[in-house]
Tab-separated table of C-alpha atoms in Angstrom:
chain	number	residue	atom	x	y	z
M	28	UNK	CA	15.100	-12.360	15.580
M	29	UNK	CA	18.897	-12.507	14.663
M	30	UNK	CA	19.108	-14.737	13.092
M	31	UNK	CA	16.321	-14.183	10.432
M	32	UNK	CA	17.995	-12.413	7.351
M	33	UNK	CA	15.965	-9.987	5.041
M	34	UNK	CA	16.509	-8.919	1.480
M	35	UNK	CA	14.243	-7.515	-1.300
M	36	UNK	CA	14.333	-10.047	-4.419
M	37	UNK	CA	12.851	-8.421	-8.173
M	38	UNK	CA	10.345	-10.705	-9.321
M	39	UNK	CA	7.678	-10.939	-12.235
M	40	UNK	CA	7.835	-6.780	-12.465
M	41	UNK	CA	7.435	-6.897	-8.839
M	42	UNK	CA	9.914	-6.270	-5.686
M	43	UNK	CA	9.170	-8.489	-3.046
M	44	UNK	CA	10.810	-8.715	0.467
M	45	UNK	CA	11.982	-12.036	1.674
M	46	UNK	CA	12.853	-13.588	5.317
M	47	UNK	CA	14.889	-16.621	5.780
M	48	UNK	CA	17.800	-18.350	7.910
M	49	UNK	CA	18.998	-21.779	7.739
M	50	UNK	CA	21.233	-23.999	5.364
M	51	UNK	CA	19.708	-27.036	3.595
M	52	UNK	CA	16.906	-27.952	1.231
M	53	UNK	CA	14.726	-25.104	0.385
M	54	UNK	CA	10.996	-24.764	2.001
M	55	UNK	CA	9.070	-21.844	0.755
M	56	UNK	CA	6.375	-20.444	3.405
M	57	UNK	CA	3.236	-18.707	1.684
M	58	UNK	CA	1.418	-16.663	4.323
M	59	UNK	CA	-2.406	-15.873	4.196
M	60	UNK	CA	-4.957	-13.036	4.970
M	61	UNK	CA	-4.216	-10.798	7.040
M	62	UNK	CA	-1.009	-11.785	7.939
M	63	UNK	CA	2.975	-11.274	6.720
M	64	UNK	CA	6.127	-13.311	6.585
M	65	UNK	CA	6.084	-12.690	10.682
M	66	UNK	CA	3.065	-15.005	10.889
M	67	UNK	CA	5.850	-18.205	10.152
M	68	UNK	CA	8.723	-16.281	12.326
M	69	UNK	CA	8.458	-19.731	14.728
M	70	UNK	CA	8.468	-22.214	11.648
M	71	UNK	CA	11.417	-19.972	10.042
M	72	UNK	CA	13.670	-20.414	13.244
M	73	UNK	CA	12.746	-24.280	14.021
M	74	UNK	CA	12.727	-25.487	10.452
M	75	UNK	CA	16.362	-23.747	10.136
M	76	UNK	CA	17.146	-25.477	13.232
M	77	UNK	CA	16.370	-28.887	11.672
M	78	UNK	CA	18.530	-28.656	8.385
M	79	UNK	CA	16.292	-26.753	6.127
M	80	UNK	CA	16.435	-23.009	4.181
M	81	UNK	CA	13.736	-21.373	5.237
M	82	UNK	CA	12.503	-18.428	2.472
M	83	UNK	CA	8.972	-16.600	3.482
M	84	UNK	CA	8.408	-13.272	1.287
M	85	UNK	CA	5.546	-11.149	1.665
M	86	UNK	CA	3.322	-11.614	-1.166
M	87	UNK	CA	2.610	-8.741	-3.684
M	88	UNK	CA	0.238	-6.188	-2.173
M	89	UNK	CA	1.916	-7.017	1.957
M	90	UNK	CA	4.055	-5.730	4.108
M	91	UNK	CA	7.699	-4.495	2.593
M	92	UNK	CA	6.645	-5.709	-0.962
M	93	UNK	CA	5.287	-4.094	-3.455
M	94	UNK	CA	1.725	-3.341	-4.116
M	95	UNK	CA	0.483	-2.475	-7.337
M	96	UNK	CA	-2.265	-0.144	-7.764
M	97	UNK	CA	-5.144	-2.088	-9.951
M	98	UNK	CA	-6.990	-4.584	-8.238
M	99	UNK	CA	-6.547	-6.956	-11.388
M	100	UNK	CA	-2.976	-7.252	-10.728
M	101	UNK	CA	-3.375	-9.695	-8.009
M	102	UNK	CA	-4.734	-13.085	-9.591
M	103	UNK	CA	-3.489	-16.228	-8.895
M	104	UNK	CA	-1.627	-16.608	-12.502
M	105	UNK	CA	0.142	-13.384	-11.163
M	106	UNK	CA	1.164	-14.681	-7.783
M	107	UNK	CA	2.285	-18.140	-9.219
M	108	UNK	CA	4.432	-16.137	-11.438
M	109	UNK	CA	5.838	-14.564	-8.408
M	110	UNK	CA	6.719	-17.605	-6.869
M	111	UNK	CA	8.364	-19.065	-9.495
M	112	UNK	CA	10.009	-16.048	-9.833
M	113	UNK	CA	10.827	-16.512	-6.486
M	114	UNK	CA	12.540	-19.796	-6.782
M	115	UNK	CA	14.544	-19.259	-9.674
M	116	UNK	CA	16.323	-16.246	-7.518
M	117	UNK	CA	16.719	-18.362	-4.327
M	118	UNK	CA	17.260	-22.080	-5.514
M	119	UNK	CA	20.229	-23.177	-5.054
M	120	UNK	CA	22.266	-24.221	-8.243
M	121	UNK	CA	20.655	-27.699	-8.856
M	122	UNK	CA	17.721	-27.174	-7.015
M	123	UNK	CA	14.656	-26.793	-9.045
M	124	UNK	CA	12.288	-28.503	-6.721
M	125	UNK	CA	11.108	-26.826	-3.252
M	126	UNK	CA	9.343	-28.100	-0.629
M	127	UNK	CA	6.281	-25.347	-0.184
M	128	UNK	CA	3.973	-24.981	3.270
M	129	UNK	CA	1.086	-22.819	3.257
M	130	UNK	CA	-1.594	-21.164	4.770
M	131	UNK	CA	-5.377	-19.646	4.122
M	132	UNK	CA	-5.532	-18.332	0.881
M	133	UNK	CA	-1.439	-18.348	0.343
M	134	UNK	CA	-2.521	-22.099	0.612
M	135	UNK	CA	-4.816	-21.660	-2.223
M	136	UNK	CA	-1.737	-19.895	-4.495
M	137	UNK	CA	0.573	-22.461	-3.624
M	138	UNK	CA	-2.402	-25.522	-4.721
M	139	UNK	CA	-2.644	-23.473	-7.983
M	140	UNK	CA	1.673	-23.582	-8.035
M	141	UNK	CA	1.243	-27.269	-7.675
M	142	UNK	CA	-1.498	-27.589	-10.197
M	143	UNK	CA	0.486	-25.114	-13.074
M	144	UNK	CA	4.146	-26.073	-12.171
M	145	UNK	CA	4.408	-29.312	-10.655
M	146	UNK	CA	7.996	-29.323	-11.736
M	147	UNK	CA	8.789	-27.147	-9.237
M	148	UNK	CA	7.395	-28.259	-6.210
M	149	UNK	CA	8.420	-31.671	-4.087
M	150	UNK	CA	6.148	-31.771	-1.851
M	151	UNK	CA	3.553	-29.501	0.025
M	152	UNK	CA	2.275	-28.910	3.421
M	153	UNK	CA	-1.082	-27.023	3.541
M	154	UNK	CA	-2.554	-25.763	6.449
M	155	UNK	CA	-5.926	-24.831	6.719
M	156	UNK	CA	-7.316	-24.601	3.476
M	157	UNK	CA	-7.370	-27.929	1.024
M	158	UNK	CA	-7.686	-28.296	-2.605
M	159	UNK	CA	-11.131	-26.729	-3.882
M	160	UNK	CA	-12.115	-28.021	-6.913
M	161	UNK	CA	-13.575	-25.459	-9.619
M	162	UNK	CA	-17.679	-25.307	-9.876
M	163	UNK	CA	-18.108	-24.972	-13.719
M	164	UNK	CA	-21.444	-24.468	-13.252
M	165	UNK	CA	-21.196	-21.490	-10.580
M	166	UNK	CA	-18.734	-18.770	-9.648
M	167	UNK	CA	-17.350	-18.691	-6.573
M	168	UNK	CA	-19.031	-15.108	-4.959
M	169	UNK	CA	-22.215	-16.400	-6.545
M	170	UNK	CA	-21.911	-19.261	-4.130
M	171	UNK	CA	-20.862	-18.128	-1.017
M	172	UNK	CA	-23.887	-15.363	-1.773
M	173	UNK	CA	-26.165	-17.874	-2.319
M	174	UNK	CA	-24.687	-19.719	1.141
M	175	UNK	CA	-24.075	-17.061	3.686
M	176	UNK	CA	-25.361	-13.724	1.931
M	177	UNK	CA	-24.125	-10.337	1.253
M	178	UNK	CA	-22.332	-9.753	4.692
M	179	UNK	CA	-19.962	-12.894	4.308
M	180	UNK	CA	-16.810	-11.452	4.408
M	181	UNK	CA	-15.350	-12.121	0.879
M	182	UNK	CA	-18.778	-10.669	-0.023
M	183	UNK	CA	-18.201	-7.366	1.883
M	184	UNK	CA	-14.702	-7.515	0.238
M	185	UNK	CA	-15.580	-7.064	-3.390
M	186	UNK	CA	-16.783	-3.456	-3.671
M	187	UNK	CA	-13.464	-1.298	-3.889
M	188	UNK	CA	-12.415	1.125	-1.116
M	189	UNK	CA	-16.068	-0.193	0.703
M	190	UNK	CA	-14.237	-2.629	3.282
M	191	UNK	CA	-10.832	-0.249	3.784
M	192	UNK	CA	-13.342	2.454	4.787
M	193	UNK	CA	-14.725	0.324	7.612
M	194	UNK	CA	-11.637	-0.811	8.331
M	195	UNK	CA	-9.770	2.445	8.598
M	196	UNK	CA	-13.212	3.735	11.314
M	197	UNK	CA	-12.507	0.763	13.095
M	198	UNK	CA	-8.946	1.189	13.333
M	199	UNK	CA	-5.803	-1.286	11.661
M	200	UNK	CA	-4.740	-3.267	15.368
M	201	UNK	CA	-8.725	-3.465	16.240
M	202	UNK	CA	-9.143	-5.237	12.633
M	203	UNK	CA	-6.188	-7.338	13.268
M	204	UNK	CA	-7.034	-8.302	16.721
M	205	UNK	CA	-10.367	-8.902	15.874
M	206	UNK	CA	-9.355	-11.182	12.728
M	207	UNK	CA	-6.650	-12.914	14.455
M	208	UNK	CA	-8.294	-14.064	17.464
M	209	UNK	CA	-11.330	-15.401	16.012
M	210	UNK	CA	-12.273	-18.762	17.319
M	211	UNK	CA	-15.854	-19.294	16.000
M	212	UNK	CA	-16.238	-22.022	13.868
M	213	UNK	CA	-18.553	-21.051	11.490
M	214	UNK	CA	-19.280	-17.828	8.991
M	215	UNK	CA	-17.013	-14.821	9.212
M	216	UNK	CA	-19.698	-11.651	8.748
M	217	UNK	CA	-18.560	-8.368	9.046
M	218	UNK	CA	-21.706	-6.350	8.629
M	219	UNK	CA	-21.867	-2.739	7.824
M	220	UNK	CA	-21.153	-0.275	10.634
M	221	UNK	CA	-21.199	-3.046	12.779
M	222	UNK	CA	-17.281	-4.401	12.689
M	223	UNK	CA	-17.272	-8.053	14.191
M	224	UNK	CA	-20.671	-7.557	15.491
M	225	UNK	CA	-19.728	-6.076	18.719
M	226	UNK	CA	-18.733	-2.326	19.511
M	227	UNK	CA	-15.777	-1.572	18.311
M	228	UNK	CA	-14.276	-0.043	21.557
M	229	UNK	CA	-14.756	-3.789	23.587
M	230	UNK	CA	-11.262	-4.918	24.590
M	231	UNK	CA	-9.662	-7.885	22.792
M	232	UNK	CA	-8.016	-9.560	25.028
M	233	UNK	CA	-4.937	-11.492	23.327
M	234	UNK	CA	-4.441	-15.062	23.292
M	235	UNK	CA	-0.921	-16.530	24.838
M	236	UNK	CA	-0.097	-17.335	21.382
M	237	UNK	CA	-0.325	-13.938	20.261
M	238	UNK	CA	1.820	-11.206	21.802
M	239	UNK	CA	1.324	-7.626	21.883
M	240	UNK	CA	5.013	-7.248	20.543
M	241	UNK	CA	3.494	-9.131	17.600
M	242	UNK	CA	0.622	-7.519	17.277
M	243	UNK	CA	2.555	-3.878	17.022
M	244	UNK	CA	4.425	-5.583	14.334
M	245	UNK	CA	1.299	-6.180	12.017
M	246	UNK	CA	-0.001	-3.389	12.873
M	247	UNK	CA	2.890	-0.916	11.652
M	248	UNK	CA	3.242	-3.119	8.385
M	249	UNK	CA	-0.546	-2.946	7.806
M	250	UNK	CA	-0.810	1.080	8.590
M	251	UNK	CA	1.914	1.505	6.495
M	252	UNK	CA	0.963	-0.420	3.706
M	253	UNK	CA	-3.100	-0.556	4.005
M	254	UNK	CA	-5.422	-3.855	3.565
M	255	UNK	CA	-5.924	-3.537	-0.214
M	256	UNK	CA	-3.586	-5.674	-1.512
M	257	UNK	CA	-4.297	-8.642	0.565
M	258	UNK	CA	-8.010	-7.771	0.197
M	259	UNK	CA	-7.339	-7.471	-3.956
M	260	UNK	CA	-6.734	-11.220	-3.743
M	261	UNK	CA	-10.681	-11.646	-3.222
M	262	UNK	CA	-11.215	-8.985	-5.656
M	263	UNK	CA	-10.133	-11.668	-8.232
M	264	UNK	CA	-12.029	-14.646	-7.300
M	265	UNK	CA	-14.547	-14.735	-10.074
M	266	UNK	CA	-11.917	-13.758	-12.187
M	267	UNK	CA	-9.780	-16.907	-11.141
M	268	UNK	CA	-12.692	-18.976	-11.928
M	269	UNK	CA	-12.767	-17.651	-15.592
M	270	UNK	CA	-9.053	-18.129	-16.101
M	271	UNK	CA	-8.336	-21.745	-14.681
M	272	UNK	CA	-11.294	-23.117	-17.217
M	273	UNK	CA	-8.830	-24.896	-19.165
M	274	UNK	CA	-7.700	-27.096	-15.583
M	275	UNK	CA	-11.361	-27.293	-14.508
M	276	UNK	CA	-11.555	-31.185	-13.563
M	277	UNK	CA	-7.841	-31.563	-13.166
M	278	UNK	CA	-5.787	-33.120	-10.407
M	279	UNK	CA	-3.100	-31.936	-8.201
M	280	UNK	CA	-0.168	-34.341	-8.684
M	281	UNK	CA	2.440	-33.548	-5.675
M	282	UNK	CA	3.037	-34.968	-1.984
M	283	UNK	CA	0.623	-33.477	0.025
M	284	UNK	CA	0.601	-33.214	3.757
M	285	UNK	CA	-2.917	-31.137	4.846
M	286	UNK	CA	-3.232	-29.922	8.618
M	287	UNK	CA	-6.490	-27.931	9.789
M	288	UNK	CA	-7.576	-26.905	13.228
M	289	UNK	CA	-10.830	-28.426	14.609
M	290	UNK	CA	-12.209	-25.095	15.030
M	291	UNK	CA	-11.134	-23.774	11.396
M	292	UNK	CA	-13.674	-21.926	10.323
M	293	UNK	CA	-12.886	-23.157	7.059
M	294	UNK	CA	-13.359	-26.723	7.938
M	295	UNK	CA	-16.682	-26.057	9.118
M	296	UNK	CA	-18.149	-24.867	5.852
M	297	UNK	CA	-20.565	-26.848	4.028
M	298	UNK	CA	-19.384	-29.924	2.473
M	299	UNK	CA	-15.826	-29.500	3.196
M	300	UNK	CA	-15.315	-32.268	6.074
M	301	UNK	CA	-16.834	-34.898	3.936
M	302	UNK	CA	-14.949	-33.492	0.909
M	303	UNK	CA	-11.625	-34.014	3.255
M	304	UNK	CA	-12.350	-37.676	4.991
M	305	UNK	CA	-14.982	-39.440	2.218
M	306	UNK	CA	-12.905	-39.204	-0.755
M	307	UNK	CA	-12.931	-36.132	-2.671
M	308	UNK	CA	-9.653	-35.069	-1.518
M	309	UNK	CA	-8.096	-37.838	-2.751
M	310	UNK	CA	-9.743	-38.235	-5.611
M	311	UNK	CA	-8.697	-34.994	-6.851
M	312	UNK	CA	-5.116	-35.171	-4.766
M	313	UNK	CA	-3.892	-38.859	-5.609
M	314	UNK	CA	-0.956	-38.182	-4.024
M	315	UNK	CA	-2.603	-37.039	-0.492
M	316	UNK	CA	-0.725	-39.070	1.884
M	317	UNK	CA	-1.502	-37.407	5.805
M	318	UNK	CA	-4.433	-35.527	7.245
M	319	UNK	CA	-4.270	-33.796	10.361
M	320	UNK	CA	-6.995	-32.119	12.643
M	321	UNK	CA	-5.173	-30.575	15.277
M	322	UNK	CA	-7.373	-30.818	18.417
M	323	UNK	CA	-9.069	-27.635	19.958
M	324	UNK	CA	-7.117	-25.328	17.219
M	325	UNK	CA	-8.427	-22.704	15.240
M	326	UNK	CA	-7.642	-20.899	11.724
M	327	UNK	CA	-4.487	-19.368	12.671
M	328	UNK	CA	-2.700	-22.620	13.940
M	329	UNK	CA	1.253	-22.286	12.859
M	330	UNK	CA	0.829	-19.773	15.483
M	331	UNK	CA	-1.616	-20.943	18.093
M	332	UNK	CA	0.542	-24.444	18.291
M	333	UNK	CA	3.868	-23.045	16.754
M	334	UNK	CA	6.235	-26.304	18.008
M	335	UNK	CA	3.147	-29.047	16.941
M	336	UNK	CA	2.706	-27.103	13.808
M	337	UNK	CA	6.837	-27.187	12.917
M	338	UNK	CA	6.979	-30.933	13.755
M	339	UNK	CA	4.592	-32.375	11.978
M	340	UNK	CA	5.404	-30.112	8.836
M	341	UNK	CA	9.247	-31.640	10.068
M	342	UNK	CA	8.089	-34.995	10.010
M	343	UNK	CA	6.721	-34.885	6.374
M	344	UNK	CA	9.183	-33.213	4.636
M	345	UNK	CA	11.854	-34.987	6.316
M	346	UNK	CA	10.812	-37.514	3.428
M	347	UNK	CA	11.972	-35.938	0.766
């Protein structure tokens, strides 16, 4: 990819590496779980293509940034930091505003960007995941406990070193492959000694989205660095719950563009389609303008349908 630069930017305390190409207005790309800068490598090179300065780090605790050690280093006040950070070393002179598209839970970061620093954001694309109001009356793990029980994934994530020591028996590209291919829409369980809940040694066989050259690429970042950090994000959950109190009932008040696959596991959890089409969303988003359910598409679509995926985040920022 030549014509994808890389450099290391010092942010909040932390270094963080940074991809990008293009010249124009800035778009920031926040990846997700378990994924890397790489997992926006097509949106980098056709969003560059179409007049914009593309910038996609890898978050604290990923890939060629840094990861600190304690788990409570990694809440979302710390990763908003980082991303302001961020933009104040990338902006152009003049340019305090970015345009932000995200994914999974680097959606969730960039909601809680537009919720803390509106001022910095013109508009944002979120894929996958949409705004999720706070529960006062129930923490997050208590809920998905109480919904899908102890072997729900951000369950089985909260113990630390419990899930790396699976992970490491099962082996980094088998987690990957596993993770990154999964179409089910419903529950992500990864029950003790039982991976994905088929032997560990069954073949994956690779989508024609997802190339082994790609695959080798997470794979060396995620030997090199380990799953913690990423994994220390869901560490914090309860945690984020006590800290964003004070915003608890509070609206998101920037462009929004959401775009979720039909077989998103997250759209399929309880509540959350009538949340999205009855209302709610735009309720608590006022300034929700598009919806898109991408036919036959699952969690991981900026790289299942790269080229649909660039357009219609194209077509939406192209606004602004």
């Amino acid at each position: 990819m030549e014509t994808i630069k890389h450099r290391t930017v010092k942010v909040n305390g932390v270094n963080l590496h940074v991809a990008e190409s293009g010249e124009g207005p800035l778009v920031l790309l926040i990846h997700g779980f378990p994924e890397l800068w790489y997992t926006w490598r097509h949106q980098i090179l056709g969003l560059a293509a179409l007049g914009f300065r593309a910038v996609a780090p890898d978050l604290r605790g990923y890939g060629d940034s840094d990861a600190p050690a304690a788990a409570d280093a990694y809440t979302f006040l710390h990763m908003v930091g980082d991303l302001v950070g961020l933009l104040d070393a990338v902006a152009a002179e003049g340019e305090e505003k970015a345009l932000v598209v995200a994914h999974d839970v680097g959606a969730q970061i960039a909601w809680y960007l537009c919720l803390l620093r509106p001022d910095r954001v013109k508009a944002l694309v979120s894929l996958s995941l949409p705004w999720v109001p706070r529960n006062p009356g129930m923490k997050p793990l208590d809920g998905f406990r109480a919904a899908y029980g102890d072997d729900y994934y951000m369950c089985r994530f909260q113990e630390p070193g419990e899930i790396e020591a699976q992970f490491a028996e099962m082996g980094t590209r088998r987690v990957l492959e596993g993770i990154l291919t999964y179409r089910i829409p419903g529950p992500f369980f990864l029950v003790k000694g039982k991976g994905f809940g088929h032997p560990v040694d069954d073949p994956v066989v690779l989508p024609s989205w997802l190339t082994q050259e790609d695959v080798d690429y997470y794979v060396d970042k995620f030997e090199k660095k380990g799953f913690t950090g990423g994994i220390n994000y869901y560490r914090n959950m309860n945690r984020n719950w006590e800290l964003m109190a004070p915003w608890d009932g509070a609206q998101v008040k920037v462009p929004v563009k959401f775009i979720v696959g039909e077989l998103d596991l997250v759209y399929h959890m309880p509540g959350v389609k009538d949340f999205i089409h009855k209302g709610g969303f735009k309720k608590m988003v006022p300034l929700l303008e598009e919806v898109v359910v991408m036919e036959g598409v699952a969690h991981f679509l900026n790289q299942e349908r790269p080229q649909d995926t660039t357009q219609h985040i194209y077509d939406f920022l192209s606004k602004f």
